[in-house]
mmCIF file of C-alpha atoms and ligand atoms in Angstrom:
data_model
loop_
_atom_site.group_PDB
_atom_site.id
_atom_site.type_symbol
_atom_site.label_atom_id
_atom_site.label_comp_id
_atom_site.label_asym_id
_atom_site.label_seq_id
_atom_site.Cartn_x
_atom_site.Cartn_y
_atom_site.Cartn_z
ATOM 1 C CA UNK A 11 221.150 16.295 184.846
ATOM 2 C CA UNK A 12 219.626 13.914 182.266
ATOM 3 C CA UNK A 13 221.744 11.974 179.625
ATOM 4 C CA UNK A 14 221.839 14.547 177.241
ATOM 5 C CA UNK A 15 223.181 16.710 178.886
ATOM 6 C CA UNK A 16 220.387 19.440 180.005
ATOM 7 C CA UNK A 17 220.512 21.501 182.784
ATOM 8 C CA UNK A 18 217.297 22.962 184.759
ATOM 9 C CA UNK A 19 214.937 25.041 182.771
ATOM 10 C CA UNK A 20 211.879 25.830 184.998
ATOM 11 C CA UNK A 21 210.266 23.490 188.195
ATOM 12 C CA UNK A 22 206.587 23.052 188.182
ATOM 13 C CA UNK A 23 204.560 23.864 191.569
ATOM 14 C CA UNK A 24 201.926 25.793 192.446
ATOM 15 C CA UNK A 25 202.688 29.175 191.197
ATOM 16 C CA UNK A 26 204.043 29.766 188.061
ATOM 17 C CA UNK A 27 206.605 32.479 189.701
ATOM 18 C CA UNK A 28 208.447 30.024 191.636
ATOM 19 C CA UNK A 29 212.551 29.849 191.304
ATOM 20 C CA UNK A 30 213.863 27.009 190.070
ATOM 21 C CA UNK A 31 215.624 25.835 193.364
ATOM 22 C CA UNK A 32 212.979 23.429 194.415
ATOM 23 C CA UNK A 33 213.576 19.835 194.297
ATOM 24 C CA UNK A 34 211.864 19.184 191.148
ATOM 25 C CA UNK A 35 213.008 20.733 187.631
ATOM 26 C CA UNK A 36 212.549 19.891 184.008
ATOM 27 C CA UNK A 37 215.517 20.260 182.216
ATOM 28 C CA UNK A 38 216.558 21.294 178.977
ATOM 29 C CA UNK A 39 218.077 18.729 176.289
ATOM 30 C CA UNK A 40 219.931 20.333 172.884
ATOM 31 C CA UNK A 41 218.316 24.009 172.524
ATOM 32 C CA UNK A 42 218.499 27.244 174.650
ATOM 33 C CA UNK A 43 214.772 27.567 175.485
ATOM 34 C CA UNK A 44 215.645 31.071 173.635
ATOM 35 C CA UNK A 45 216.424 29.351 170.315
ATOM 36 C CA UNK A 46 212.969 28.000 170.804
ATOM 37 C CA UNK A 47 211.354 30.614 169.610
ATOM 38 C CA UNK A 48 207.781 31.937 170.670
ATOM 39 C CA UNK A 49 205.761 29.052 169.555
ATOM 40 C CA UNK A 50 203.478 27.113 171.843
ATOM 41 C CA UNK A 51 205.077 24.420 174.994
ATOM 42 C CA UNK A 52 203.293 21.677 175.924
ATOM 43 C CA UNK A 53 203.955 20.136 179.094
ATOM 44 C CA UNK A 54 204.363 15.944 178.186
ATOM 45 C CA UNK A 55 204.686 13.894 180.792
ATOM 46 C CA UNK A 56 205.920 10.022 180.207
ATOM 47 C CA UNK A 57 203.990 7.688 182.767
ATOM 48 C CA UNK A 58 204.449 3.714 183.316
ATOM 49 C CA UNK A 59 206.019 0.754 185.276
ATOM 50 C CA UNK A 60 209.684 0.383 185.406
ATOM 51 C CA UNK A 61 211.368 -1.087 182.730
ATOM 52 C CA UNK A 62 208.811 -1.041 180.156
ATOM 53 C CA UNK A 63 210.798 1.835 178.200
ATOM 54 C CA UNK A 64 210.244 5.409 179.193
ATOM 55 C CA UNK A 65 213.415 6.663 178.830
ATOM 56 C CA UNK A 66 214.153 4.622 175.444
ATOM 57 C CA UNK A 67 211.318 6.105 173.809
ATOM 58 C CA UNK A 68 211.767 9.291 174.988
ATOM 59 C CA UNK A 69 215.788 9.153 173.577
ATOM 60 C CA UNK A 70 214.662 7.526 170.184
ATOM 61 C CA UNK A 71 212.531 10.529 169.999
ATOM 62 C CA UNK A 72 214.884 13.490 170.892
ATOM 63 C CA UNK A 73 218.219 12.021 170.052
ATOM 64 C CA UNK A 74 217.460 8.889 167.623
ATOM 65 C CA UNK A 75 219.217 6.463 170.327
ATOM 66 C CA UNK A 76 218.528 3.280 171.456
ATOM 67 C CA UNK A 77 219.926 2.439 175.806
ATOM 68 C CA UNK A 78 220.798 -0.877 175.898
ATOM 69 C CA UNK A 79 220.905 -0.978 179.672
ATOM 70 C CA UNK A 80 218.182 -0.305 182.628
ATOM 71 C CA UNK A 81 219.386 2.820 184.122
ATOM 72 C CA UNK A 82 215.898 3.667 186.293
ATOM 73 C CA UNK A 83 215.218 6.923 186.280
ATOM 74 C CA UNK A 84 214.496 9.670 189.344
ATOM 75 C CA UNK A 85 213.255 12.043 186.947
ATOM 76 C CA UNK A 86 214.737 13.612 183.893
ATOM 77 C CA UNK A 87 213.271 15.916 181.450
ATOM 78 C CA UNK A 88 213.677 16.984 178.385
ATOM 79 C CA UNK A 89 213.184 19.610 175.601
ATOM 80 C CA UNK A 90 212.694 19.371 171.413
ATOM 81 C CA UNK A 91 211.239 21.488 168.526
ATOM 82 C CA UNK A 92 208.707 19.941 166.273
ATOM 83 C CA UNK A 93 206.221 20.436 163.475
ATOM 84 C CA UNK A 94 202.848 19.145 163.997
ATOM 85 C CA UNK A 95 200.470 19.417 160.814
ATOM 86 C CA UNK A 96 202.716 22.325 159.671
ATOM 87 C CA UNK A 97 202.538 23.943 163.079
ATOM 88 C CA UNK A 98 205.834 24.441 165.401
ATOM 89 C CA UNK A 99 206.099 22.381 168.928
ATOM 90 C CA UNK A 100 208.233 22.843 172.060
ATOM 91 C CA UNK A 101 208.148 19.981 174.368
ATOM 92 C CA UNK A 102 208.982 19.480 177.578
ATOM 93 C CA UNK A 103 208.512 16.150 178.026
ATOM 94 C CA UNK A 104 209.492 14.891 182.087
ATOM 95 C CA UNK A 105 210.676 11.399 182.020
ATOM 96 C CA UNK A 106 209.528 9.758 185.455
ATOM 97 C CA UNK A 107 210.240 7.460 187.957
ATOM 98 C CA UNK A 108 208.810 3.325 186.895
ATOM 99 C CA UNK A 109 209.894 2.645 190.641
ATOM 100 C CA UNK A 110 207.691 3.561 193.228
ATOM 101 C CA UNK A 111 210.494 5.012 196.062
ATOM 102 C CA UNK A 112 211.209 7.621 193.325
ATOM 103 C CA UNK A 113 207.580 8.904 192.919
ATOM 104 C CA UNK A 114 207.430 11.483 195.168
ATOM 105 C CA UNK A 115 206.722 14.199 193.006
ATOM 106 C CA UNK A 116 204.109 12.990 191.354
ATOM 107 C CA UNK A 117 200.625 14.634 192.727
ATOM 108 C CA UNK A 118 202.865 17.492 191.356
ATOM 109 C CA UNK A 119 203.657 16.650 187.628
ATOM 110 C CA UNK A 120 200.268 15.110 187.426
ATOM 111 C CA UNK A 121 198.938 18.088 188.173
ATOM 112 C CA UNK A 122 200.895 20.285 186.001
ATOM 113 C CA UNK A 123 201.564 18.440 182.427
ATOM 114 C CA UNK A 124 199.008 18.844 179.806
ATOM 115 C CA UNK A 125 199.489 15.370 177.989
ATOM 116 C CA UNK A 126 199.856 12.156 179.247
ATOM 117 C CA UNK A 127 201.869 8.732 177.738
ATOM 118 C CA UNK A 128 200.589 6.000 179.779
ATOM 119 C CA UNK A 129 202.943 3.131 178.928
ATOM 120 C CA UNK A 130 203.279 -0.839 179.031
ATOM 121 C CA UNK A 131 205.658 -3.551 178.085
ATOM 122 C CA UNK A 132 203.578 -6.107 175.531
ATOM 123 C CA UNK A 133 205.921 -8.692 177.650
ATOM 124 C CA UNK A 134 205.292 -7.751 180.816
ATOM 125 C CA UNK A 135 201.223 -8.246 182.022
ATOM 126 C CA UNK A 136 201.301 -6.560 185.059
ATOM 127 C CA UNK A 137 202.594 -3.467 183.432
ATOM 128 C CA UNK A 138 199.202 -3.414 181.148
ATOM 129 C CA UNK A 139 197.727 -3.537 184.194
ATOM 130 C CA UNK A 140 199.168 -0.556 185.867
ATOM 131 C CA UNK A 141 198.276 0.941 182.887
ATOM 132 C CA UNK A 142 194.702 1.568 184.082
ATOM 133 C CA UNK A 143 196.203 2.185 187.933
ATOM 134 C CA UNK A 144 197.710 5.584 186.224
ATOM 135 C CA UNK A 145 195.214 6.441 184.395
ATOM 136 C CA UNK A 146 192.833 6.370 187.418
ATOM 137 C CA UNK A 147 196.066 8.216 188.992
ATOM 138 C CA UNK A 148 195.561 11.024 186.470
ATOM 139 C CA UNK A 149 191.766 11.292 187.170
ATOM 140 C CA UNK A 150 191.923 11.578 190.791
ATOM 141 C CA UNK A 151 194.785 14.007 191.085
ATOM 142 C CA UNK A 152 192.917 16.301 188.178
ATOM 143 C CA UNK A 153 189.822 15.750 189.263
ATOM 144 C CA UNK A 154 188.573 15.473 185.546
ATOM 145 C CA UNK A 155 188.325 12.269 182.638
ATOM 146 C CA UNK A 156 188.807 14.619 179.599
ATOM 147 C CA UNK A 157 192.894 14.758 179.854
ATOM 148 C CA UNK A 158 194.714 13.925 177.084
ATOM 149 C CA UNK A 159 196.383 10.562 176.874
ATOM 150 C CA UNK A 160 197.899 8.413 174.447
ATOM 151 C CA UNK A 161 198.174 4.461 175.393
ATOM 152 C CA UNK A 162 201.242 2.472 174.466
ATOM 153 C CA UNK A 163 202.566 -0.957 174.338
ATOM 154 C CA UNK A 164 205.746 -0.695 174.173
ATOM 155 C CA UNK A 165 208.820 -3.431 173.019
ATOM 156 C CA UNK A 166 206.849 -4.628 169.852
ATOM 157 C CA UNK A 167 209.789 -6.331 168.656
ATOM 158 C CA UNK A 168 209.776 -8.945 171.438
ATOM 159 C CA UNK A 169 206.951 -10.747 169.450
ATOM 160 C CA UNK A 170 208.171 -14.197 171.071
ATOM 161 C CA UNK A 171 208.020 -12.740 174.638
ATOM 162 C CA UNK A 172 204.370 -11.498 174.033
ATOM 163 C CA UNK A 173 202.046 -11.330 176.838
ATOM 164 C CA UNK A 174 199.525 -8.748 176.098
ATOM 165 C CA UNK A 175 197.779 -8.861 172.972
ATOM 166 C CA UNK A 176 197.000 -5.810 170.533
ATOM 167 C CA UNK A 177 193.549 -6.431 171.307
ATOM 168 C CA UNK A 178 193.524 -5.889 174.474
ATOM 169 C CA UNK A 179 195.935 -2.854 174.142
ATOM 170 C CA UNK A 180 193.049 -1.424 171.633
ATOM 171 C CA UNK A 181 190.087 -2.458 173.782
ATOM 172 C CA UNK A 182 192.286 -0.543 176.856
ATOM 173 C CA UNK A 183 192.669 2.855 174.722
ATOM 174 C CA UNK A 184 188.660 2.342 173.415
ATOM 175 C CA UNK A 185 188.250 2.302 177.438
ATOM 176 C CA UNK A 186 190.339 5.491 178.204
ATOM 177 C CA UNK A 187 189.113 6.864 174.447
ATOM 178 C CA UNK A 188 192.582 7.503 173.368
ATOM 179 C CA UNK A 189 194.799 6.678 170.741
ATOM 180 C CA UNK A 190 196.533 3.670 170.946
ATOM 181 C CA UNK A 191 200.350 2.289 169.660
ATOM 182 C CA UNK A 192 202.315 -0.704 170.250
ATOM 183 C CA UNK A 193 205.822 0.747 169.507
ATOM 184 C CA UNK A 194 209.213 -0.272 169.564
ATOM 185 C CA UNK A 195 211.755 2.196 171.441
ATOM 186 C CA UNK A 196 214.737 -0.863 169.691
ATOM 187 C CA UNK A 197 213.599 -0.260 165.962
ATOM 188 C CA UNK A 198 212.502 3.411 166.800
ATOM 189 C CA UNK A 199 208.377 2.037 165.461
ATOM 190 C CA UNK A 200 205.877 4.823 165.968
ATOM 191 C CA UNK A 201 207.762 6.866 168.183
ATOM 192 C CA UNK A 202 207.389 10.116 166.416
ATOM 193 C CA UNK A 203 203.473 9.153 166.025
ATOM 194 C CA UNK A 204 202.789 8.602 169.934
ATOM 195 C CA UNK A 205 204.272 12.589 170.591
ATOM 196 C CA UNK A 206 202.358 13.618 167.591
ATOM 197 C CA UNK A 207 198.995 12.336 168.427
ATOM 198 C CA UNK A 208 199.296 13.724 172.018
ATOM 199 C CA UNK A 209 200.190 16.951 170.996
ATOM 200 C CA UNK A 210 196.865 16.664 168.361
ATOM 201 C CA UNK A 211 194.754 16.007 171.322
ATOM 202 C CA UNK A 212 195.827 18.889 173.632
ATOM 203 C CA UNK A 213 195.299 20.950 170.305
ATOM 204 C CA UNK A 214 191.889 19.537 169.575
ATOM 205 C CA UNK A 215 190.725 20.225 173.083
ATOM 206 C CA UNK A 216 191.476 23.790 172.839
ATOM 207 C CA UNK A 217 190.027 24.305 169.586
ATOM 208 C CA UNK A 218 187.055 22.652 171.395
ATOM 209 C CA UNK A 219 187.379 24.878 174.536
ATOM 210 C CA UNK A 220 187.617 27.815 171.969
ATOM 211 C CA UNK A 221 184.572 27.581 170.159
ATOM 212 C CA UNK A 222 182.918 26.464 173.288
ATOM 213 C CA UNK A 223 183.591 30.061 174.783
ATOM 214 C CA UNK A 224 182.616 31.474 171.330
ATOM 215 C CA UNK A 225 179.204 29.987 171.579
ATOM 216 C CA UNK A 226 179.168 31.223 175.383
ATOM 217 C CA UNK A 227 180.133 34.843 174.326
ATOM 218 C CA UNK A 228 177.629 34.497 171.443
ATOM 219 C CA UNK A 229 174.856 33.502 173.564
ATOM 220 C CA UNK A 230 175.624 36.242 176.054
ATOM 221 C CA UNK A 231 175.480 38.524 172.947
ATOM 222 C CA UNK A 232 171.829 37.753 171.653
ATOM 223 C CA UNK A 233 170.794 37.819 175.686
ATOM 224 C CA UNK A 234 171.708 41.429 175.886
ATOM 225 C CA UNK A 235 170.448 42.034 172.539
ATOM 226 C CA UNK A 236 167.063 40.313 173.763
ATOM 227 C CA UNK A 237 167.106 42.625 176.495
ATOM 228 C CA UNK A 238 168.059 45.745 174.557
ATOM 229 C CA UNK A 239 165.873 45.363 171.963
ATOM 230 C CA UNK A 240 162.698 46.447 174.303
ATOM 231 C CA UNK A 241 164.323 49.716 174.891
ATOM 232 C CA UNK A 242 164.876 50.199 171.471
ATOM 233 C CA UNK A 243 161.713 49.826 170.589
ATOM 234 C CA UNK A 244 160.310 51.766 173.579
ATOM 235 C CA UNK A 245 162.638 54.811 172.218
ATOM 236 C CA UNK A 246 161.485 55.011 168.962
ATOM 237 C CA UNK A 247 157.977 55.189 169.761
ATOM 238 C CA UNK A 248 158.433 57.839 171.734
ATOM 239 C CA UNK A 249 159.407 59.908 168.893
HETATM 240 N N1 LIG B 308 213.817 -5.105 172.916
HETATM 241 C C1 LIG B 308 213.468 -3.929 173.413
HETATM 242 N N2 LIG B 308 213.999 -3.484 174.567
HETATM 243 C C2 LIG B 308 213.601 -2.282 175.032
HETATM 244 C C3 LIG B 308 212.680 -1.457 174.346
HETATM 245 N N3 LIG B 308 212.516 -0.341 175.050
HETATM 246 C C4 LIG B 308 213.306 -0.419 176.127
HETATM 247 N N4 LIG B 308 213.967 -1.589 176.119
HETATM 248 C C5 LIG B 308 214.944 -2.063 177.129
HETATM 249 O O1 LIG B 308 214.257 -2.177 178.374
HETATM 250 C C6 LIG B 308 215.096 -1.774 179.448
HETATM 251 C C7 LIG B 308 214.404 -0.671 180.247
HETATM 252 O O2 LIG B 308 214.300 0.481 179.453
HETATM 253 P P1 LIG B 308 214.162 1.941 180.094
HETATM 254 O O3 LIG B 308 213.900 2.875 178.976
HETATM 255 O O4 LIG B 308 215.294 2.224 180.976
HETATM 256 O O5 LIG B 308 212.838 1.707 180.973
HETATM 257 P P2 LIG B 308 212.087 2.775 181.877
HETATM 258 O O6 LIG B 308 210.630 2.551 181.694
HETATM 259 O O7 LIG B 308 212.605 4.137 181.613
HETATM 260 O O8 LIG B 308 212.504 2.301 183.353
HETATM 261 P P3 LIG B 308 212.485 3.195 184.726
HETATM 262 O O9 LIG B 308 213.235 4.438 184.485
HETATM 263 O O10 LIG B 308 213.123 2.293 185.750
HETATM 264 O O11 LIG B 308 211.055 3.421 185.076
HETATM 265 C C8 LIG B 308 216.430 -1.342 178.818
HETATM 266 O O12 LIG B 308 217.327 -2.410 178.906
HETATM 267 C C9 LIG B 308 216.060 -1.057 177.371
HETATM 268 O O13 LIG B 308 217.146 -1.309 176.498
HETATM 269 C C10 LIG B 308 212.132 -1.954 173.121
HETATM 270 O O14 LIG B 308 211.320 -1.337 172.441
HETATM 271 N N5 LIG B 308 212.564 -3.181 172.707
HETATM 272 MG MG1 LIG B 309 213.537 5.478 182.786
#
């Protein structure tokens, strides 16, 4: 049960027909998944050391609250409505484990979100570089490098406890071709922009994936018309 109170919606394994008994749930926040309505989930999955403000990003975003305190998390998750460039959102978004004696599960959310928040503390330098550990995570449990990810560096307010620069958070995300934001989970800075710019690149990859079948289909079209068109010919001169 997560802090606002959800309780579990649907686990994520193998199959998709799986009761929700297992060990491993995402849960539901402040909607009935039937209030949702029937517009499209996307499967968000919050990734990055401990400490370095998952879960106060995450609450900024659903709830508009700040946790004072370091409560580290097993694994929580949560749901929300949005509107993307006019277009409704459900997210599930599954708030993980920074520690690594809680990251059991995770061959198995890797496997199964769509979008990916790789997250860092611009205070804490070795949690920029487990940034790029997780991101190699994501690559060898998916076996591919076109996943959608958004970097961020989070705690932006902590200017005087700085020890990652923006650069190098931009040169990272130019790296892992991503979009990039140093954010602030205390002042609630580009929170709304990190979920929005994930949810842009699942959507841009299946518009991608769409019109990559179209061309498919359309080639397979003018190879059969190739084909046909000897026949055709062959028929009307025998009339
Ligand atoms: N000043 C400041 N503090 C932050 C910010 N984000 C999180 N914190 C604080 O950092 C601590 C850790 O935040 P959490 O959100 O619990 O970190 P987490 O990444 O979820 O940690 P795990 O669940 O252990 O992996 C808490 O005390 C938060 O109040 C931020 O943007 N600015
Ligand atoms: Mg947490």
């Amino acid at each position: 049960m997560n802090d606002l109170g959800g309780s579990a919606l649907w686990d994520i394994g193998e199959e998709d027909d799986k009761d929700d008994t297992g060990p491993f749930v995402w849960m539901e926040s402040t909607r009935s998944a039937a209030a949702l309505g029937p517009s499209r989930e996307y499967k968000l999955v919050m990734l990055g050391e401990g400490g370095v403000g998952k879960s106060a990003i995450i609450m900024q975003f659903i709830s508009h609250m700040f946790p004072e305190d370091h409560d580290p998390t097993i694994e929580d998750a949560y749901k929300t409505q949005i509107r993307i460039d006019d277009e409704p959102a459900n997210l599930d978004i599954l708030d993980t484990a920074g520690q690594a004696e809680f990251t059991a599960m995770r061959d198995q959310y890797m496997r199964a979100g769509e979008g990916f928040i790789i997250s860092y503390s611009i205070t804490d330098r070795r949690s920029f570089q487990e940034a790029r550990q997780f991101k190699q995570l994501i690559h060898r449990v998916r076996r591919t490098v076109d996943t959608p990810v958004v970097l961020v560096g989070n705690k932006s307010d902590l200017a005087h406890l700085r020890q990652v620069s923006v650069e190098e958070g931009r040169s990272l995300a130019r790296e892992f071709q991503c979009p990039f934001f140093e954010t602030s989970a205390a002042f609630r800075y580009y929170i709304d922009d990190v979920f929005a710019a994930l949810v842009r690149q699942i959507r841009q990859r299946e518009a991608e994936a769409a019109k990559g079948g179209e061309k498919k289909s359309r080639r397979h079209h003018s190879f059969w018309t190739r084909l046909k068109s000897p026949f055709r010919r062959k028929q009307r001169s025998e009339h």
